[in-house]
Amino acid sequence: MTHRRPHDWRVPPVILVPALVGLGLLLLPMAGLLWRAPWARFPDLLISESVVTALRLSVMTATAATALSLLGGVPLAWILARSRLPGLTVVRGLVTVPLVLPPVIGGVALLMAFGRRGVVGSWLDQLFGVSIPFTTVAVVLAQTFVAMPFLVVAVEGALRTADHRYDDIAATLGASPWLIFRRVTLPAVAPGILAGAVLCWARALGEFGATITFAGSFPGTTRTLPLEAYVAIGAGDIDTAVVLSVLMIGISVTILIALRGRWMRAT
Amino acid sequence: MVRRDEFVLNVELSAEPGEVIVLLGPNGAGKSTLLEVLAGVLRPDTGRISVAGVLLDDTARRLHVDKARRRVGFVVQDYLLFPHMNVVENVAFGLRARGMRREHAQSHAIAWLERMGLEGFERRKPRELSGGQAQRVALARSLIVDPRLLLLDEPLAALDAGSRPKVRAELRRHLESYPGCTIVVTHDPIEAMLLATRVVVLESGEIVQDGTPSELARHPRTEYVARLVGLNLLRGTASGTVVEVGPHAVVAVAREVSGAVYVAFPPHAVTISTDRPVGSARNVWPGRVTDVEAHGDLVRLTIDGTVPMLADVTPVAVADLGLGPGSDVWASVKASEVTVYPA
C-alpha cells in the first residue's frame, strides 16, 4: 500500500534559491530596521510631541478617508457589479487608474482640480472663500484618491461572487431597492466590505506622494506619519525616522493578522 | 414573447384561480424563462401578462409592473433562504418590507410556520434545515404576503430521492389550500401527474400540449410526451378502421375514424416473434432490433422498420428467441390495444 505524503519538504534548488533571494529582498529591510532601532530610547521617542501629533493626524485622516471611500465606493462598486449602464468598462478602467498612477501625479491632478486656480477650486474660492490645498481636508482627499480604488475593487469582487438571485427573491416579496441593499446585499458582502475597508485604511495611512504634493507638510495639520519620517530623515534625525517606521510596520502587521483571524473564523 | 439570442419563447396561457398548472418540458424548453417573465425578473419583448384582473405587463402600452409590486410569489429550486436571517426573519421578510412592525410580523410568521409543521424551528438558520424543511420555509415566506400567483421552479429537484415522496405529498397539500393559481415547473413526469390539475407541455419555447394529467397520459401529442408517459406514438391519416402512418405502413384500430389522427400503444402490448405470426393480431410489421436495454424487470427493445417502436418483452423471451441488436423480428399488436384520437 502506498501513501501520498501530504507535505513534500523537498524543493528543487532552481526554485528554492531565487525564492530565498526574493524573500530576502522583502524581509532584510524590515530586519535592518528592527536591528537598527534605538530600543533604549524607543518609548521616549514614541511619545515625543511630533510623533504623537503625526500619529493622531494619520489615524484621524485615514479613518476619515476610509469613511469617505465607503460612502462613495460601495455604491460605485454596486453599479460596476450589478448595473448595465453603458460605458461601464471605461468607468471600471478609470477607477483603477489611481492604483497604478504615481501618487505624486495624483497630487498634481488634485491641485489642478481643487487648487485655488483649479476647475473646482476657483469656484469654491469665489463662492465660499474656501481653499482646500494645504489643509487637513486636502490630506483626506489625497488619501481617498489613492486608497478608494482598493475598496471599490474588493467590494465589486464580493458583489460579483454574491448570488444576485437573492435580490430578485427579496424584490418579489415586495422589498424596495434600498431595503434589499441594506438587508440582503450588504450582509452577503459584509466580509468583502470589511476587507476592502481595512486595505483602504492601511493604504491611506501610508499615503505620502499625493499628500505632500497636494497638502504640503505642516505639523499638526498635514504632516502625517510618513511625512514626519521623511522630514526626520531630511533633518538627520535617523532615530525618529526609524521609530516611525517601526510604528508603521507594527500597524500593518497587526492589521494583516487581524484580517487573517477574521477570515479564518469566517471559513 | 421573449427573445434570448437564438431562443424564442412564445406562449399564450390563461389560468383560473385554484389551478395547479405544471409546466413540463425538456431542458432548454423555456420553462424557467417563462417563470422569470411572470415574476417580473425578465421583461417580455412583446405580450401581455395579467393576473387576477390586474395587468402586469403590456408591451403595446409600454406597461411593466416592477417585480416588487406584482405580488407574484417565486420559489426557486435551491429555495434561496436569506442565509444570515433565521427562519422567522426569513418568513417575516415580506411583511417587514410592507412596513409591518417587527413583533406583529414575527407573530404572523410563527403562525405560518406552525401551519407548515415547523414549530420549534423558528430560531434556526437556513443552513441547519433539511431540504424539505427549507422548502416549506420558502413556501411560507412567499405565501405570507398573499401572492396573486405562486411560481415554483423545480421545487423538488434539490431533494434526495428518499425524502422526495413525503415532501411532494406535503407540497400537494399546501398547494390545495392556496386559493390562487400556482405554476410549477418540472421535468419529472411523476411530479407533474401528482401535483397538477392541468399539465402544460413546453418544447422549444412553444406550448405543444395542454390538458389534465390523465388526458396527457392517455393521449400524448408529441414524441417527448409519449416517451414520458411510456407510449409509442404515431401520426397518420385514418379511413375506416385503418390508419396510414407512413408509406406502406398501416395500423389497424378497433373503431372507425377518419382524418388526421394519432395512434398510441404501450410497449408491453407488443408481441415479438422471429417467424411471421399466424394469430388474430391484425397489426403485424417486420423490423430489426437496434437496441436492447433493461427496463424494470422487463427488457426494452428498440425496433426499426416500417413502424418504428419500443417493445417490452420478458428476459425469458429475449433468451428463447436469441434477440440482440441486429435481430430481424416480427412485431404484432392487437387492434384493441391501440388508442386512436384526432390530431
Coordinates of N, CA and C in Angstrom, one line a residue, chain A residues 6-131:
Chain A
P6 N 1.3 14.0 2.5 CA 0.5 15.3 2.4 C 1.5 16.5 2.2
H7 N 2.7 16.4 2.7 CA 3.6 17.5 2.5 C 4.9 17.0 2.0
D8 N 5.4 17.5 0.9 CA 6.7 17.1 0.4 C 7.7 18.2 0.7
W9 N 8.6 18.0 1.5 CA 9.5 19.1 2.0 C 10.6 19.4 1.0
R10 N 10.8 18.5 0.0 CA 11.9 18.8 -0.9 C 11.5 19.8 -1.9
V11 N 12.3 20.9 -2.1 CA 12.0 21.9 -3.1 C 13.2 21.9 -4.1
P12 N 13.0 21.8 -5.4 CA 14.2 21.8 -6.3 C 15.0 23.1 -6.1
P13 N 16.3 23.0 -6.2 CA 17.2 24.2 -5.9 C 16.9 25.3 -6.9
V14 N 16.5 25.0 -8.2 CA 16.2 26.1 -9.1 C 15.1 27.0 -8.7
I15 N 14.2 26.4 -7.8 CA 13.1 27.2 -7.3 C 13.5 27.8 -6.0
L16 N 14.2 27.0 -5.2 CA 14.5 27.4 -3.8 C 15.4 28.7 -3.7
V17 N 16.5 28.7 -4.6 CA 17.4 29.8 -4.5 C 16.8 31.1 -4.8
P18 N 16.2 31.3 -6.0 CA 15.6 32.6 -6.3 C 14.5 32.9 -5.3
A19 N 13.7 31.9 -4.8 CA 12.7 32.2 -3.8 C 13.3 32.8 -2.5
L20 N 14.5 32.3 -2.1 CA 15.1 32.8 -0.9 C 15.6 34.2 -1.2
V21 N 16.1 34.5 -2.4 CA 16.6 35.8 -2.7 C 15.4 36.8 -2.6
G22 N 14.3 36.4 -3.2 CA 13.1 37.2 -3.2 C 12.6 37.5 -1.8
L23 N 12.6 36.4 -1.0 CA 12.2 36.6 0.4 C 13.1 37.5 1.2
G24 N 14.4 37.4 0.9 CA 15.4 38.2 1.5 C 15.2 39.7 1.2
L25 N 14.9 40.0 -0.1 CA 14.6 41.4 -0.5 C 13.4 42.0 0.2
L26 N 12.5 41.1 0.6 CA 11.3 41.6 1.3 C 11.6 41.8 2.8
L27 N 12.3 40.8 3.3 CA 12.4 40.8 4.8 C 13.7 41.5 5.3
L28 N 14.8 41.6 4.5 CA 16.0 42.2 5.0 C 15.8 43.6 5.4
P29 N 15.1 44.5 4.6 CA 15.0 45.9 5.0 C 14.3 46.0 6.4
M30 N 13.2 45.2 6.6 CA 12.5 45.2 7.8 C 13.4 44.7 9.0
A31 N 14.1 43.7 8.7 CA 15.0 43.2 9.8 C 16.1 44.2 10.1
G32 N 16.6 45.0 9.1 CA 17.5 46.0 9.3 C 17.0 47.1 10.2
L33 N 15.7 47.5 9.9 CA 15.0 48.5 10.7 C 15.0 48.1 12.2
L34 N 14.6 46.8 12.4 CA 14.4 46.3 13.8 C 15.8 46.3 14.5
W35 N 16.8 45.9 13.7 CA 18.2 45.8 14.2 C 18.7 47.2 14.6
R36 N 18.4 48.1 13.8 CA 19.0 49.5 13.9 C 18.1 50.3 14.9
A37 N 16.9 49.8 15.3 CA 16.0 50.6 16.1 C 16.7 50.9 17.5
P38 N 16.5 52.2 17.9 CA 17.1 52.6 19.2 C 16.2 52.2 20.3
W39 N 16.2 50.9 20.6 CA 15.2 50.3 21.5 C 15.2 51.0 22.9
A40 N 16.5 51.5 23.4 CA 16.5 52.1 24.7 C 15.7 53.4 24.7
R41 N 15.8 54.2 23.6 CA 15.1 55.5 23.6 C 13.7 55.4 23.0
F42 N 13.4 54.1 22.6 CA 12.1 53.9 21.8 C 10.9 54.6 22.5
P43 N 10.6 54.2 23.8 CA 9.4 54.8 24.4 C 9.4 56.3 24.4
D44 N 10.6 56.9 24.7 CA 10.7 58.4 24.8 C 10.4 59.0 23.4
L45 N 11.0 58.4 22.4 CA 10.8 58.9 21.0 C 9.3 58.8 20.6
L46 N 8.8 57.6 21.0 CA 7.4 57.3 20.6 C 6.4 58.3 21.2
I47 N 6.7 58.8 22.4 CA 5.7 59.8 23.0 C 6.2 61.2 22.8
S48 N 7.2 61.4 22.0 CA 7.6 62.8 21.7 C 6.5 63.5 21.0
E49 N 6.4 64.8 21.1 CA 5.2 65.6 20.7 C 5.0 65.4 19.2
S50 N 6.1 65.5 18.4 CA 5.9 65.4 16.9 C 5.4 64.1 16.5
V51 N 5.9 63.0 17.1 CA 5.4 61.7 16.7 C 3.9 61.5 17.1
V52 N 3.6 61.9 18.3 CA 2.2 61.7 18.8 C 1.2 62.5 17.9
T53 N 1.7 63.8 17.6 CA 0.8 64.6 16.7 C 0.6 64.0 15.3
A54 N 1.7 63.5 14.8 CA 1.6 62.9 13.4 C 0.8 61.6 13.5
L55 N 0.9 60.8 14.6 CA 0.1 59.6 14.7 C -1.4 59.9 14.8
R56 N -1.7 60.9 15.6 CA -3.1 61.3 15.8 C -3.7 61.8 14.5
L57 N -2.9 62.6 13.8 CA -3.4 63.2 12.5 C -3.6 62.0 11.5
S58 N -2.6 61.1 11.4 CA -2.7 60.0 10.5 C -3.9 59.1 10.7
V59 N -4.1 58.7 12.0 CA -5.3 57.9 12.3 C -6.6 58.6 11.9
M60 N -6.6 59.9 12.3 CA -7.8 60.6 12.0 C -8.1 60.7 10.5
T61 N -7.1 61.1 9.7 CA -7.3 61.3 8.3 C -7.5 60.0 7.6
A62 N -6.8 59.0 8.0 CA -7.0 57.7 7.3 C -8.4 57.2 7.6
T63 N -8.9 57.4 8.8 CA -10.3 56.9 9.2 C -11.3 57.7 8.4
A64 N -11.1 59.1 8.3 CA -12.0 59.9 7.5 C -12.0 59.5 6.0
A65 N -10.8 59.2 5.5 CA -10.7 58.8 4.1 C -11.4 57.5 3.9
T66 N -11.3 56.6 4.8 CA -11.9 55.3 4.7 C -13.5 55.5 4.7
A67 N -13.9 56.3 5.6 CA -15.4 56.6 5.7 C -15.9 57.2 4.4
L68 N -15.1 58.1 3.8 CA -15.5 58.8 2.6 C -15.5 57.7 1.4
S69 N -14.5 56.8 1.5 CA -14.4 55.8 0.5 C -15.6 54.8 0.5
L70 N -16.0 54.5 1.8 CA -17.1 53.6 1.9 C -18.4 54.2 1.4
L71 N -18.5 55.5 1.7 CA -19.7 56.2 1.3 C -19.9 56.3 -0.2
G72 N -18.8 56.6 -0.9 CA -18.9 56.6 -2.3 C -18.5 55.3 -3.0
G73 N -17.6 54.6 -2.4 CA -17.0 53.4 -3.1 C -18.0 52.2 -3.1
V74 N -18.8 52.0 -2.0 CA -19.7 50.8 -2.0 C -20.8 51.0 -3.1
P75 N -21.5 52.2 -3.2 CA -22.4 52.3 -4.3 C -21.8 52.2 -5.7
L76 N -20.6 52.8 -5.8 CA -19.9 52.7 -7.1 C -19.6 51.3 -7.4
A77 N -19.1 50.5 -6.4 CA -18.9 49.1 -6.7 C -20.2 48.4 -7.1
W78 N -21.3 48.7 -6.5 CA -22.6 48.1 -6.8 C -22.9 48.4 -8.2
I79 N -22.7 49.6 -8.7 CA -23.0 50.0 -10.1 C -22.1 49.2 -11.0
L80 N -20.8 49.1 -10.7 CA -19.9 48.4 -11.6 C -20.3 46.9 -11.6
A81 N -20.7 46.3 -10.5 CA -21.0 44.9 -10.5 C -22.4 44.5 -11.0
R82 N -23.4 45.4 -10.7 CA -24.8 45.0 -11.0 C -25.5 45.7 -12.1
S83 N -25.1 46.9 -12.4 CA -25.9 47.6 -13.4 C -25.5 47.3 -14.8
R84 N -26.3 47.7 -15.8 CA -25.9 47.5 -17.2 C -25.8 48.8 -17.9
L85 N -25.4 49.9 -17.1 CA -25.3 51.2 -17.8 C -24.2 51.1 -18.9
P86 N -24.4 51.9 -19.9 CA -23.4 52.0 -21.0 C -22.1 52.6 -20.5
G87 N -21.0 52.2 -21.0 CA -19.7 52.8 -20.7 C -19.1 52.3 -19.4
L88 N -19.6 51.2 -18.8 CA -19.1 50.8 -17.5 C -17.7 50.3 -17.6
T89 N -17.3 49.7 -18.7 CA -15.9 49.2 -18.9 C -15.0 50.4 -18.7
V90 N -15.3 51.5 -19.4 CA -14.5 52.7 -19.3 C -14.4 53.1 -17.8
V91 N -15.5 53.2 -17.2 CA -15.6 53.7 -15.8 C -14.7 52.8 -14.9
R92 N -14.8 51.4 -15.1 CA -14.1 50.5 -14.3 C -12.6 50.7 -14.5
G93 N -12.2 51.0 -15.8 CA -10.8 51.3 -16.0 C -10.3 52.5 -15.3
L94 N -11.1 53.6 -15.4 CA -10.8 54.9 -14.8 C -10.6 54.7 -13.2
V95 N -11.5 53.9 -12.6 CA -11.5 53.7 -11.2 C -10.2 53.1 -10.7
T96 N -9.6 52.3 -11.6 CA -8.4 51.6 -11.1 C -7.1 52.4 -11.5
V97 N -7.3 53.5 -12.2 CA -6.1 54.3 -12.6 C -5.2 54.7 -11.4
P98 N -5.8 55.2 -10.3 CA -5.0 55.6 -9.2 C -4.2 54.4 -8.6
L99 N -4.5 53.2 -8.9 CA -3.8 52.0 -8.4 C -2.4 52.0 -9.0
V100 N -2.3 52.4 -10.3 CA -1.0 52.4 -11.0 C -0.4 53.7 -11.2
L101 N -1.1 54.8 -10.9 CA -0.6 56.1 -11.1 C 0.4 56.4 -10.0
P102 N 1.6 57.1 -10.3 CA 2.4 57.5 -9.2 C 1.7 58.5 -8.3
P103 N 1.7 58.3 -7.0 CA 0.9 59.2 -6.1 C 1.2 60.7 -6.3
V104 N 2.4 61.0 -6.6 CA 2.8 62.4 -6.8 C 1.9 63.0 -7.9
I105 N 1.8 62.2 -9.0 CA 1.0 62.7 -10.1 C -0.5 62.9 -9.7
G106 N -0.9 62.0 -8.8 CA -2.3 62.1 -8.2 C -2.4 63.5 -7.5
G107 N -1.3 63.8 -6.8 CA -1.3 65.1 -6.0 C -1.4 66.3 -7.0
V108 N -0.6 66.2 -8.1 CA -0.7 67.3 -9.1 C -2.1 67.4 -9.6
A109 N -2.7 66.2 -10.0 CA -4.0 66.2 -10.5 C -5.0 66.9 -9.6
L110 N -4.9 66.5 -8.3 CA -5.8 67.1 -7.3 C -5.6 68.6 -7.2
L111 N -4.4 69.1 -7.3 CA -4.1 70.5 -7.3 C -4.8 71.2 -8.5
M112 N -4.7 70.5 -9.6 CA -5.4 71.1 -10.8 C -6.9 71.2 -10.7
A113 N -7.4 70.2 -9.9 CA -8.9 70.2 -9.7 C -9.3 71.1 -8.6
F114 N -8.6 71.0 -7.4 CA -9.1 71.7 -6.2 C -8.2 72.8 -5.8
G115 N -7.1 73.1 -6.5 CA -6.3 74.2 -6.2 C -7.0 75.5 -6.4
R116 N -6.4 76.6 -5.9 CA -7.1 77.9 -5.9 C -7.5 78.3 -7.4
R117 N -6.6 77.8 -8.4 CA -6.9 78.1 -9.8 C -7.5 76.9 -10.5
G118 N -7.8 75.9 -9.7 CA -8.3 74.6 -10.3 C -9.7 74.7 -10.8
V119 N -10.2 73.7 -11.4 CA -11.5 73.7 -12.0 C -12.6 73.9 -11.0
V120 N -12.5 73.1 -9.9 CA -13.5 73.2 -8.8 C -13.0 74.2 -7.8
G121 N -11.7 74.2 -7.6 CA -11.1 75.1 -6.5 C -11.4 76.5 -6.7
S122 N -11.3 77.1 -8.0 CA -11.5 78.5 -8.2 C -13.0 78.8 -7.9
W123 N -13.8 77.9 -8.2 CA -15.3 78.1 -8.0 C -15.6 78.1 -6.5
L124 N -15.0 77.1 -5.7 CA -15.1 77.1 -4.3 C -14.6 78.4 -3.7
D125 N -13.5 78.9 -4.2 CA -12.9 80.1 -3.6 C -13.8 81.3 -3.8
Q126 N -14.3 81.4 -5.0 CA -15.2 82.6 -5.3 C -16.5 82.6 -4.6
L127 N -17.1 81.4 -4.5 CA -18.5 81.3 -3.9 C -18.4 81.3 -2.4
F128 N -17.5 80.5 -1.9 CA -17.5 80.4 -0.4 C -16.2 80.9 0.3
G129 N -15.3 81.3 -0.5 CA -14.0 81.7 0.1 C -13.3 80.5 0.7
V130 N -13.5 79.3 0.2 CA -12.9 78.1 0.8 C -11.7 77.7 -0.1
S131 N -10.6 77.4 0.6 CA -9.5 76.9 -0.2 C -9.0 75.6 0.4

